[in-house]
Amino acid sequence: MPILSLQAARDLAEDALVRCGTARAAAASTARALVEAEADGLKGHGLSRLPAYAAQVRSGKVAGAAVPVVTRPRPGLIAVDAAHGFAYPALDAAVAGLAEAARAQGIAAAGIRRSHHCGAAGRPVEALAAEGLVALLFANTPAAMAPWGGSTAVFGTNPIAFACPLPDRPPIVVDLSLSKVARGSVMAARQRGEAIPEGWALDADGRPTTDPAAALKGTMVPLGDAKGTALALMVELLAAGLTGGRFAAEASSFLDAEGEPPGTGQLLIAIDAGAFGPGALERFGALAAAIDAQDGARLPGARRLALRVRAAAEGVDIPDALLSEIRALAAPDGAPREHRL
Amino acid sequence: MPILSLQAARDLAEDALVRCGTARAAAASTARALVEAEADGLKGHGLSRLPAYAAQVRSGKVAGAAVPVVTRPRPGLIAVDAAHGFAYPALDAAVAGLAEAARAQGIAAAGIRRSHHCGAAGRPVEALAAEGLVALLFANTPAAMAPWGGSTAVFGTNPIAFACPLPDRPPIVVDLSLSKVARGSVMAARQRGEAIPEGWALDADGRPTTDPAAALKGTMVPLGDAKGTALALMVELLAAGLTGGRFAAEASSFLDAEGEPPGTGQLLIAIDAGAFGPGALERFGALAAAIDAQDGARLPGARRLALRVRAAAEGVDIPDALLSEIRALAAPDGAPREHRL
């Protein structure tokens, strides 16, 4: 597979998004997020998304010219209207506002509405942890899970992310979706023509299925069964109900260019790590060290960080077909900016 | 089984706690919490706890005379030192402070340190939802779960609770611990001399076990496997690391009168439901109605509310042995306040 440096991958992705009608600043923010996810090995939130993103700008499902509008309804709150553009510029604005507000107030929240796919949910919270804040993110996504006992999807797979600074090492980052497995794993099984294990998904009548096509028409099984759907309900209410985002069942797909904008929501909460008194950072570090010291145990995100270091040194592998598709988007006239690659 | 009215059960529990050395106000708060849990059918957090609570006051593991100390380190933060008393007076103080702070700031958090068993985790968030706030609670508990891949417990079963107001009906309340099943279920199996199902717990060497005694010396399996331990780590960092509470591995048992005070922590976060704009309450209600309308589906807490209504009308059943034990605590001289029963 061809290998691109991170800078080359960012430039290429940015050019592709601009050529499809995305404003330069939004394209730069989106390209940065996709390449960071790619570098962390989170390929489902990486450059594989770019062709669908570009198609959504061209169809108007994503507003390419959108600029996030930030207001401050209360001292501890930041409201961000993503204006049906990509989520990343809105998330960047939320992170910048929260860093200042959380230090002053002790705690602050940012609610993002009229948003889109938030990508790797650990990114914005990791950025807040780099500012000395403990951070949470709740995001809703198009409908994929039914309430416990029901068969109609009213929740997305609804990620929760959390980050916490540590002394002298990168932050702890927790990033998980509330389905037992990612929906992408079902899509991949369908592409390979393979059955999925029992327990991953239900068909449209709420019955367990091993057929990936039936699963994609049905619903995903939550992690931890009833407890997982309770958490998905919590995320739906926080990320969409509270912020003014659209609920999962009202949101169009992040994956195709059809229909209205998804209009989903995200809620970020940031707390100053030192706000309840000194020594918190050292205590976070002590717990991390106690986990690292156990045979076989590791902190969440350890693999991601190792891949990131390697990608910074060696670049990222992009499958031929995907790279050709992105290059064609970036330079439809056949004149790619080769000096950047 | 004998049936007590809720008022009689509260008076009896309060008297028992006072006779063991608890200050009247703390005893009243604790008795109210235990009887509310009992009425909701949450017997593991109900009057069954009272004999152990009383023994802990007598041994000094719980400071009976403690009064929570509340400070306001930042506009959005309330710090509560539970002073090694019961958690309930500290939780009451946190709820009262948050209701005012969250309305003014949009969002506020209360961190409780030097605390104890928080009881039914849904109670304080439900109280905040009754004030028009969306609320979260994270609590750590004595060590019961290992990090993923490890075998030594460094996390408690660490409950997460969430509540959200609804128009014209009681709030949605989510209350779940992060172990696959409650530790109380393993204790109950041991008492009955029965094996536990595979998948509930690991022995002290980290191997799956069906022996409840081996399980109690080992660790509980988290809900959703690796994702559950990631959430338990998040709760440990928020509830104890941030607030100044003791980590799970440093905390003594909530169940016996031996050793130092547990000193665990709780973090509550409250957000004004209307803070990001009007209509949130109606949207919460619309999602709840969409779930209720599905065959077989129900909102979290529905069973609890039905039991509460019944308990208010009919009282609560208390097993003979437990009632005798509490009566003996309340009136060691053999002169119970029968007019209250």
Tab-separated table of C-alpha atoms in Angstrom, chain B residues 68-228:
chain	number	residue	atom	x	y	z
B	68	PRO	CA	-20.382	18.122	56.126
B	69	VAL	CA	-18.220	21.166	55.381
B	70	VAL	CA	-19.180	22.944	52.164
B	71	THR	CA	-16.898	25.366	50.291
B	72	ARG	CA	-17.134	27.041	46.892
B	73	PRO	CA	-13.647	26.958	45.316
B	74	ARG	CA	-14.877	28.339	41.950
B	75	PRO	CA	-18.178	29.789	40.735
B	76	GLY	CA	-19.200	26.437	39.225
B	77	LEU	CA	-17.853	24.142	41.926
B	78	ILE	CA	-18.993	22.990	45.331
B	79	ALA	CA	-16.539	21.030	47.458
B	80	VAL	CA	-18.012	18.913	50.229
B	81	ASP	CA	-15.906	17.336	52.963
B	82	ALA	CA	-18.086	14.554	54.358
B	83	ALA	CA	-15.644	14.363	57.278
B	84	HIS	CA	-15.914	10.545	57.399
B	85	GLY	CA	-19.578	10.711	58.372
B	86	PHE	CA	-22.338	9.038	56.376
B	87	ALA	CA	-22.536	10.068	52.706
B	88	TYR	CA	-26.194	11.109	52.815
B	89	PRO	CA	-25.854	14.459	54.657
B	90	ALA	CA	-22.987	15.323	52.260
B	91	LEU	CA	-25.106	14.346	49.253
B	92	ASP	CA	-28.000	16.453	50.600
B	93	ALA	CA	-25.648	19.438	50.914
B	94	ALA	CA	-24.312	18.859	47.406
B	95	VAL	CA	-27.822	18.700	45.921
B	96	ALA	CA	-28.882	21.908	47.683
B	97	GLY	CA	-25.770	23.765	46.528
B	98	LEU	CA	-25.943	22.468	42.966
B	99	ALA	CA	-29.549	23.468	42.426
B	100	GLU	CA	-28.636	27.106	42.993
B	101	ALA	CA	-25.207	27.041	41.291
B	102	ALA	CA	-26.340	25.203	38.148
B	103	ARG	CA	-29.153	27.662	37.540
B	104	ALA	CA	-26.784	30.614	37.837
B	105	GLN	CA	-23.795	29.155	35.962
B	106	GLY	CA	-25.639	26.835	33.556
B	107	ILE	CA	-23.548	23.920	34.833
B	108	ALA	CA	-22.040	23.136	38.234
B	109	ALA	CA	-20.296	20.201	39.902
B	110	ALA	CA	-20.038	19.031	43.490
B	111	GLY	CA	-17.105	16.897	44.618
B	112	ILE	CA	-17.503	14.941	47.859
B	113	ARG	CA	-14.450	13.539	49.628
B	114	ARG	CA	-13.898	11.565	52.864
B	115	SER	CA	-17.272	9.990	52.103
B	116	HIS	CA	-18.927	6.593	52.543
B	117	HIS	CA	-21.510	4.388	50.751
B	118	CYS	CA	-23.659	6.630	48.530
B	119	GLY	CA	-26.593	4.215	48.629
B	120	ALA	CA	-29.032	4.198	45.728
B	121	ALA	CA	-27.108	6.361	43.248
B	122	GLY	CA	-30.279	7.477	41.493
B	123	ARG	CA	-31.561	9.366	44.555
B	124	PRO	CA	-29.445	12.534	44.408
B	125	VAL	CA	-29.756	12.881	40.634
B	126	GLU	CA	-33.519	12.378	40.842
B	127	ALA	CA	-33.642	15.175	43.433
B	128	LEU	CA	-31.740	17.447	41.022
B	129	ALA	CA	-34.064	16.516	38.131
B	130	ALA	CA	-36.995	17.533	40.337
B	131	GLU	CA	-35.371	21.009	40.345
B	132	GLY	CA	-35.348	21.116	36.520
B	133	LEU	CA	-31.735	20.017	36.163
B	134	VAL	CA	-30.161	17.248	34.123
B	135	ALA	CA	-27.794	15.474	36.493
B	136	LEU	CA	-24.987	12.922	36.587
B	137	LEU	CA	-23.428	11.107	39.539
B	138	PHE	CA	-20.187	9.114	39.601
B	139	ALA	CA	-19.247	7.255	42.786
B	140	ASN	CA	-16.344	4.979	43.600
B	141	THR	CA	-16.650	2.014	45.941
B	142	PRO	CA	-14.167	-0.382	47.598
B	143	ALA	CA	-12.045	-2.443	45.186
B	144	ALA	CA	-13.983	-5.154	43.332
B	145	MET	CA	-12.889	-5.098	39.656
B	146	ALA	CA	-9.512	-5.558	37.963
B	147	PRO	CA	-8.257	-3.569	34.995
B	148	TRP	CA	-8.838	-5.433	31.714
B	149	GLY	CA	-6.207	-8.170	31.444
B	150	GLY	CA	-5.170	-7.813	35.104
B	151	SER	CA	-6.192	-9.792	38.193
B	152	THR	CA	-5.902	-7.310	41.094
B	153	ALA	CA	-8.928	-5.154	41.864
B	154	VAL	CA	-8.241	-1.420	41.550
B	155	PHE	CA	-11.776	-0.244	40.717
B	156	GLY	CA	-15.022	-0.524	42.632
B	157	THR	CA	-18.233	-1.560	40.920
B	158	ASN	CA	-18.464	2.241	40.583
B	159	PRO	CA	-22.035	3.321	39.860
B	160	ILE	CA	-23.053	5.902	37.283
B	161	ALA	CA	-26.427	7.579	37.728
B	162	PHE	CA	-28.254	10.039	35.497
B	163	ALA	CA	-31.577	11.823	35.730
B	164	CYS	CA	-33.476	14.057	33.372
B	165	PRO	CA	-36.729	15.923	34.017
B	166	LEU	CA	-39.772	15.170	31.847
B	167	PRO	CA	-42.881	17.307	31.363
B	168	ASP	CA	-45.838	16.200	33.518
B	169	ARG	CA	-44.324	12.937	34.759
B	170	PRO	CA	-41.501	11.750	37.034
B	171	PRO	CA	-37.915	12.150	35.747
B	172	ILE	CA	-36.054	9.464	33.814
B	173	VAL	CA	-33.542	7.907	36.240
B	174	VAL	CA	-30.660	5.689	35.091
B	175	ASP	CA	-28.710	3.998	37.910
B	176	LEU	CA	-26.255	1.235	37.135
B	177	SER	CA	-23.102	-0.263	38.553
B	178	LEU	CA	-20.303	-1.169	36.164
B	179	SER	CA	-20.014	-4.807	37.173
B	180	LYS	CA	-21.979	-7.272	35.057
B	181	VAL	CA	-24.018	-8.236	38.139
B	182	ALA	CA	-24.150	-6.716	41.615
B	183	ARG	CA	-21.682	-8.054	44.181
B	184	GLY	CA	-24.709	-8.569	46.445
B	185	SER	CA	-25.893	-11.316	44.056
B	186	VAL	CA	-22.652	-13.243	44.696
B	187	MET	CA	-23.031	-12.742	48.471
B	188	ALA	CA	-26.624	-14.000	48.274
B	189	ALA	CA	-25.512	-17.131	46.335
B	190	ARG	CA	-22.899	-17.866	48.996
B	191	GLN	CA	-25.525	-17.526	51.738
B	192	ARG	CA	-27.810	-19.943	49.859
B	193	GLY	CA	-24.891	-22.334	49.222
B	194	GLU	CA	-25.387	-22.125	45.440
B	195	ALA	CA	-22.936	-21.818	42.540
B	196	ILE	CA	-22.911	-18.607	40.501
B	197	PRO	CA	-23.218	-18.611	36.688
B	198	GLU	CA	-19.998	-18.448	34.678
B	199	GLY	CA	-19.195	-14.934	33.506
B	200	TRP	CA	-20.083	-13.145	36.742
B	201	ALA	CA	-16.727	-13.186	38.521
B	202	LEU	CA	-13.054	-14.191	38.479
B	203	ASP	CA	-11.053	-15.838	41.296
B	204	ALA	CA	-7.991	-14.266	42.930
B	205	ASP	CA	-5.820	-15.512	40.045
B	206	GLY	CA	-8.049	-13.904	37.423
B	207	ARG	CA	-9.646	-17.197	36.284
B	208	PRO	CA	-13.417	-17.549	35.717
B	209	THR	CA	-15.143	-19.161	38.704
B	210	THR	CA	-18.612	-20.407	39.650
B	211	ASP	CA	-17.726	-20.645	43.370
B	212	PRO	CA	-19.153	-17.591	45.160
B	213	ALA	CA	-16.544	-17.792	47.953
B	214	ALA	CA	-13.698	-17.775	45.404
B	215	ALA	CA	-15.455	-14.946	43.568
B	216	LEU	CA	-15.648	-12.803	46.712
B	217	LYS	CA	-11.874	-13.243	47.160
B	218	GLY	CA	-11.393	-12.398	43.480
B	219	THR	CA	-12.935	-9.753	41.257
B	220	MET	CA	-16.250	-9.013	39.558
B	221	VAL	CA	-16.502	-9.112	35.763
B	222	PRO	CA	-17.298	-5.665	34.314
B	223	LEU	CA	-20.292	-5.085	32.063
B	224	GLY	CA	-19.204	-5.135	28.431
B	225	ASP	CA	-15.739	-6.519	29.261
B	226	ALA	CA	-12.917	-4.094	28.316
B	227	LYS	CA	-15.371	-1.223	27.781
B	228	GLY	CA	-16.728	-1.711	31.310
